[in-house]
Coordinates of C-alpha atoms in Angstrom, one line a residue:
M22 CA 3.8 18.0 -0.5
C23 CA 4.4 13.9 -0.7
T24 CA 7.9 13.9 -2.2
S25 CA 9.6 10.0 0.2
S26 CA 9.1 6.7 -0.7
V27 CA 5.9 5.1 0.5
P28 CA 7.6 3.1 3.4
Q29 CA 9.7 6.2 4.7
L30 CA 6.0 8.1 4.7
A31 CA 5.2 5.7 6.7
V32 CA 7.2 6.3 9.1
S33 CA 7.3 10.2 8.6
V34 CA 3.6 10.4 9.6
V35 CA 3.6 7.8 12.2
P36 CA 5.3 9.3 15.3
S37 CA 8.4 7.3 17.6
G38 CA 6.5 5.9 20.4
R39 CA 3.0 5.9 20.2
T40 CA -0.4 6.1 18.0
A41 CA -0.7 8.9 15.6
V42 CA -3.7 11.3 16.7
M43 CA -5.7 12.7 13.1
G44 CA -8.2 14.8 13.4
I45 CA -11.3 15.5 11.4
V46 CA -12.3 18.9 9.4
N47 CA -15.5 17.7 8.2
V48 CA -16.4 20.5 5.4
T49 CA -19.3 19.9 5.2
P50 CA -23.3 20.7 5.8
D51 CA -24.5 17.6 7.4
S52 CA -21.8 15.6 9.2
F53 CA -23.2 13.9 12.0
S54 CA -21.7 15.7 15.1
D55 CA -20.7 19.3 14.0
G56 CA -22.3 19.8 10.3
G57 CA -22.1 23.1 9.3
N58 CA -19.6 24.2 11.7
W59 CA -16.1 24.6 9.2
D60 CA -18.5 24.1 6.2
N61 CA -16.5 27.1 4.2
H62 CA -13.3 27.0 3.3
E63 CA -12.0 30.6 5.7
A64 CA -13.5 27.9 8.7
A65 CA -12.0 25.0 7.4
I66 CA -8.6 25.9 7.1
A67 CA -8.9 28.0 11.0
H68 CA -10.7 25.0 12.2
G69 CA -7.8 22.3 10.5
E70 CA -4.9 25.3 12.1
E71 CA -6.6 24.8 15.8
L72 CA -6.5 20.3 15.9
L73 CA -2.8 21.4 15.0
A74 CA -2.2 23.4 17.7
Q75 CA -3.9 20.9 19.5
G76 CA -1.6 18.6 19.0
A77 CA -3.1 16.9 16.2
D78 CA -0.4 14.5 13.9
I79 CA -2.5 14.5 10.6
L80 CA -5.6 16.5 9.5
D81 CA -8.8 14.1 7.2
I82 CA -10.0 16.5 5.6
G83 CA -13.8 15.0 4.2
G84 CA -16.1 16.9 1.6
E85 CA -19.1 14.1 2.1
S86 CA -21.0 13.1 4.9
T87 CA -21.6 9.2 5.2
R88 CA -23.9 9.1 8.5
P89 CA -26.1 6.8 8.1
G90 CA -28.7 8.1 5.9
S91 CA -26.7 10.4 4.8
A92 CA -27.7 11.6 0.7
R93 CA -24.0 11.4 -1.8
V94 CA -22.5 14.4 -3.5
T95 CA -21.0 14.5 -6.6
A96 CA -16.6 14.1 -7.2
E97 CA -17.4 18.0 -8.0
Q98 CA -19.1 19.3 -5.5
E99 CA -16.7 17.5 -2.8
A100 CA -13.5 19.1 -4.6
E101 CA -14.8 22.0 -4.4
R102 CA -15.4 22.2 -1.1
V103 CA -12.1 20.0 -0.2
I104 CA -8.9 21.1 -2.6
P105 CA -8.9 24.6 -1.7
V106 CA -8.6 23.9 2.7
I107 CA -6.2 20.8 1.3
R108 CA -4.2 23.3 -0.5
E109 CA -3.7 25.5 2.0
L110 CA -3.3 23.8 4.9
A111 CA -0.5 21.7 3.4
A112 CA 1.4 24.7 2.2
R113 CA 1.3 25.9 5.9
G114 CA 2.8 22.3 6.3
A115 CA 0.3 20.4 7.9
V116 CA 0.1 16.2 7.4
I117 CA -3.2 16.0 5.5
S118 CA -5.6 12.9 4.6
I119 CA -8.2 13.0 2.0
D120 CA -11.1 11.3 3.3
T121 CA -13.4 10.3 -0.4
M122 CA -14.1 7.7 -2.1
H123 CA -14.4 8.9 -5.2
A124 CA -10.6 8.5 -7.9
T125 CA -10.9 12.1 -9.1
T126 CA -10.9 13.7 -5.5
A127 CA -8.5 11.3 -4.5
K128 CA -5.9 13.2 -7.5
A129 CA -6.5 15.9 -7.2
A130 CA -6.0 16.0 -3.0
I131 CA -2.6 14.6 -4.2
D132 CA -1.6 17.1 -6.1
A133 CA -2.8 19.6 -3.6
G134 CA -0.7 17.8 -0.7
A135 CA -2.4 14.9 0.8
C136 CA -0.2 12.1 1.8
I137 CA -2.7 10.0 2.8
V138 CA -6.2 8.8 1.1
N139 CA -9.1 7.6 3.3
D140 CA -11.6 5.6 2.0
V141 CA -14.4 4.3 3.5
S142 CA -16.1 2.0 0.8
G143 CA -12.2 0.5 0.6
G144 CA -12.2 0.4 -3.3
L145 CA -16.2 -0.6 -3.6
T146 CA -17.5 3.1 -4.7
D147 CA -14.8 3.8 -7.1
P148 CA -12.2 1.0 -8.0
E149 CA -10.3 3.4 -9.8
I150 CA -9.3 5.0 -6.7
Y151 CA -6.1 2.0 -6.3
K152 CA -5.3 3.0 -9.9
V153 CA -4.4 7.0 -7.9
I154 CA -3.0 5.4 -5.3
A155 CA -0.5 2.7 -7.1
D156 CA 0.8 6.0 -9.4
H157 CA 1.9 8.1 -6.2
P158 CA 3.8 7.4 -2.9
V159 CA 1.2 8.1 -0.3
L160 CA -0.7 5.5 2.4
Y161 CA -4.1 4.3 1.3
I162 CA -7.0 3.5 4.4
C163 CA -8.9 0.8 3.2
Q164 CA -11.8 0.8 5.5
H165 CA -14.3 -2.1 5.5
W166 CA -18.1 -1.3 3.8
R167 CA -21.3 -2.6 2.8
G168 CA -24.1 -0.8 0.8
T169 CA -24.7 2.2 0.9
P170 CA -25.3 5.0 3.6
E171 CA -28.9 4.3 2.9
T172 CA -28.2 0.9 3.3
M173 CA -26.0 -0.1 5.9
D174 CA -28.1 -0.3 8.6
T175 CA -29.9 -3.5 7.5
L176 CA -26.4 -5.2 7.1
T177 CA -25.1 -6.4 9.8
D178 CA -25.0 -10.3 9.5
Y179 CA -22.0 -11.9 9.6
N180 CA -22.7 -15.3 10.6
G181 CA -22.2 -14.7 14.6
D182 CA -18.8 -14.1 14.1
V183 CA -18.0 -9.9 13.0
V184 CA -14.5 -10.1 13.5
S185 CA -14.2 -13.0 10.8
G186 CA -16.7 -11.6 8.8
V187 CA -14.8 -8.6 8.6
C188 CA -11.4 -9.7 8.2
A189 CA -12.6 -11.6 5.4
E190 CA -14.2 -9.0 3.4
L191 CA -11.4 -6.9 4.1
S192 CA -9.5 -9.2 2.4
E193 CA -10.9 -9.1 -0.4
R194 CA -11.0 -5.5 -0.6
L195 CA -6.8 -6.0 -0.4
E196 CA -6.6 -8.3 -2.6
S197 CA -8.0 -6.3 -5.5
A198 CA -6.0 -3.0 -4.9
Y199 CA -2.6 -5.0 -4.6
A200 CA -3.6 -6.7 -8.1
A201 CA -4.3 -3.2 -9.8
G202 CA -0.5 -2.4 -8.1
V203 CA -1.1 -0.9 -4.5
S204 CA 1.9 -1.8 -2.9
E205 CA 1.5 -3.7 1.0
N206 CA 3.7 -1.1 2.1
Q207 CA 0.6 1.5 1.2
V208 CA -1.7 0.1 3.2
I209 CA -4.1 0.8 6.6
V210 CA -7.3 -1.4 7.4
D211 CA -10.2 0.4 9.2
P212 CA -13.0 -2.2 11.0
G213 CA -15.7 0.2 9.9
L214 CA -16.9 0.3 13.1
G215 CA -20.6 1.5 13.1
F216 CA -20.5 0.6 9.2
A217 CA -22.7 -1.7 8.8
K218 CA -22.3 -2.8 12.3
T219 CA -24.3 -3.0 15.0
H220 CA -23.6 -1.5 18.7
P221 CA -22.2 -4.8 20.2
Q222 CA -20.4 -5.7 16.5
S223 CA -18.6 -1.9 16.9
W224 CA -17.6 -3.1 20.4
T225 CA -16.4 -6.1 19.1
L226 CA -14.0 -4.8 16.4
L227 CA -12.9 -2.3 18.6
A228 CA -11.5 -5.0 21.7
Q229 CA -10.0 -7.1 18.7
C230 CA -8.4 -4.5 16.9
S231 CA -5.0 -5.9 17.6
I232 CA -6.6 -9.4 16.7
I233 CA -7.7 -7.4 12.8
E234 CA -4.1 -6.1 12.3
Q235 CA -2.7 -10.0 12.8
R236 CA -5.2 -11.4 10.9
L237 CA -4.6 -8.7 7.6
G238 CA -1.1 -8.0 8.2
R239 CA -1.9 -4.2 7.9
P240 CA -1.7 -1.3 10.1
V241 CA -5.1 -0.5 12.5
L242 CA -6.7 2.9 11.9
I243 CA -9.5 3.3 14.6
G244 CA -12.4 5.4 13.6
A245 CA -14.8 5.7 17.2
S246 CA -15.3 9.1 17.8
R247 CA -18.5 10.2 19.0
K248 CA -20.3 7.4 16.8
R249 CA -23.6 6.2 18.3
F250 CA -22.3 2.8 19.2
L251 CA -20.2 4.6 22.2
A252 CA -23.5 5.7 23.6
L253 CA -23.8 2.2 25.2
A254 CA -20.8 3.6 28.1
L255 CA -23.4 6.6 29.0
D256 CA -26.2 7.6 31.3
P257 CA -29.5 7.8 28.7
Q258 CA -30.1 10.9 29.2
R259 CA -26.8 11.9 27.5
A260 CA -26.4 9.7 25.2
S261 CA -27.6 10.9 22.0
N262 CA -25.7 14.0 22.2
P263 CA -22.9 12.9 20.4
L264 CA -20.6 15.7 21.8
E265 CA -21.3 13.9 25.2
R266 CA -19.6 10.8 23.6
D267 CA -15.8 12.6 23.5
M268 CA -14.7 11.3 27.2
V269 CA -15.9 7.6 25.9
T270 CA -13.7 8.0 22.9
A271 CA -11.1 9.5 24.5
T272 CA -11.0 6.4 26.8
T273 CA -11.5 4.0 23.7
S274 CA -8.6 5.6 21.6
A275 CA -6.2 4.9 24.7
L276 CA -7.5 1.1 24.5
A277 CA -7.3 1.2 21.2
A278 CA -3.3 2.9 21.2
Q279 CA -2.7 0.6 24.4
A280 CA -3.3 -2.4 21.3
G281 CA -1.0 -0.9 19.6
V282 CA -3.2 0.8 16.2
W283 CA -1.1 2.7 14.2
A284 CA -4.3 5.9 14.2
V285 CA -6.9 6.9 16.2
R286 CA -9.5 9.3 14.3
V287 CA -11.5 12.0 16.6
H288 CA -13.1 15.3 16.3
H289 CA -12.0 16.2 20.2
V290 CA -8.0 16.2 19.7
S291 CA -6.9 17.9 22.8
L292 CA -8.2 15.5 25.3
T293 CA -7.1 12.3 23.1
C294 CA -3.6 13.7 22.9
D295 CA -4.2 13.7 26.3
A296 CA -4.6 10.0 26.7
I297 CA -2.4 9.0 24.1
N298 CA 0.1 10.2 25.7
T299 CA -0.7 8.7 28.9
V300 CA -0.7 5.5 27.0
A301 CA 3.0 6.1 25.7
L302 CA 4.2 6.9 29.0
W303 CA 2.4 3.9 30.7
K304 CA 4.0 1.6 28.2
E305 CA 7.4 3.4 28.7
H306 CA 7.7 2.6 32.3
Q307 CA 6.4 -0.7 32.3

């Protein structure tokens, strides 16, 4: 469980000298690439242990899909899915991130042992989540977000400059979080690749992740894993299968690590760890 001060926690979660690897545990029936694979408590716990054995530094556990077009679930449904999984894996020593937009789920997850709250809506869905973060020594991942999963694919106009647009809107989210008492040291930012972004816009944000960190003054999480925009790098015959995007994910993770991001959020942990370790060795011998 989280007993450290915020700055100490930030140091303890991130491995020295390299980008952290956050493994995804979707306790959902409808996530875009692995929905239903781990949608019961026993399977999700076993999958979390598998990802830890492969080298994951953090487990990001979620109970609601946010893929384009997905339907919302209640906070009660979400908590029923994830809290037993969080409690068990945290008791086994895992560093846990709760992937939620609900303040009540965030609070229950922290009580169960989560040290990180990963809010893809950046507080827009439930502003009460800021108070939960402010009251606990946890990290808060504030993602850029527009609309809802049903509408976000239509909200991609950034007046020709997606980096400036995303940074400006994330700055507004950070101001709201700080006004609610969240410490700057608690915050990680996520540009929200694929969320209200065209495929080229996601590639631009990925390529400019170091600029995003400079402009916002906060560490960056990159969540590119298996997303549709990665298909641009693949042969069209393979592009439609999310599982075919793991090598591109590992490559983009390596490039993001080279740019100095705080962590990458991925499905295929072992492949990503190899990529991240390669970058760490490259930097060590420069």
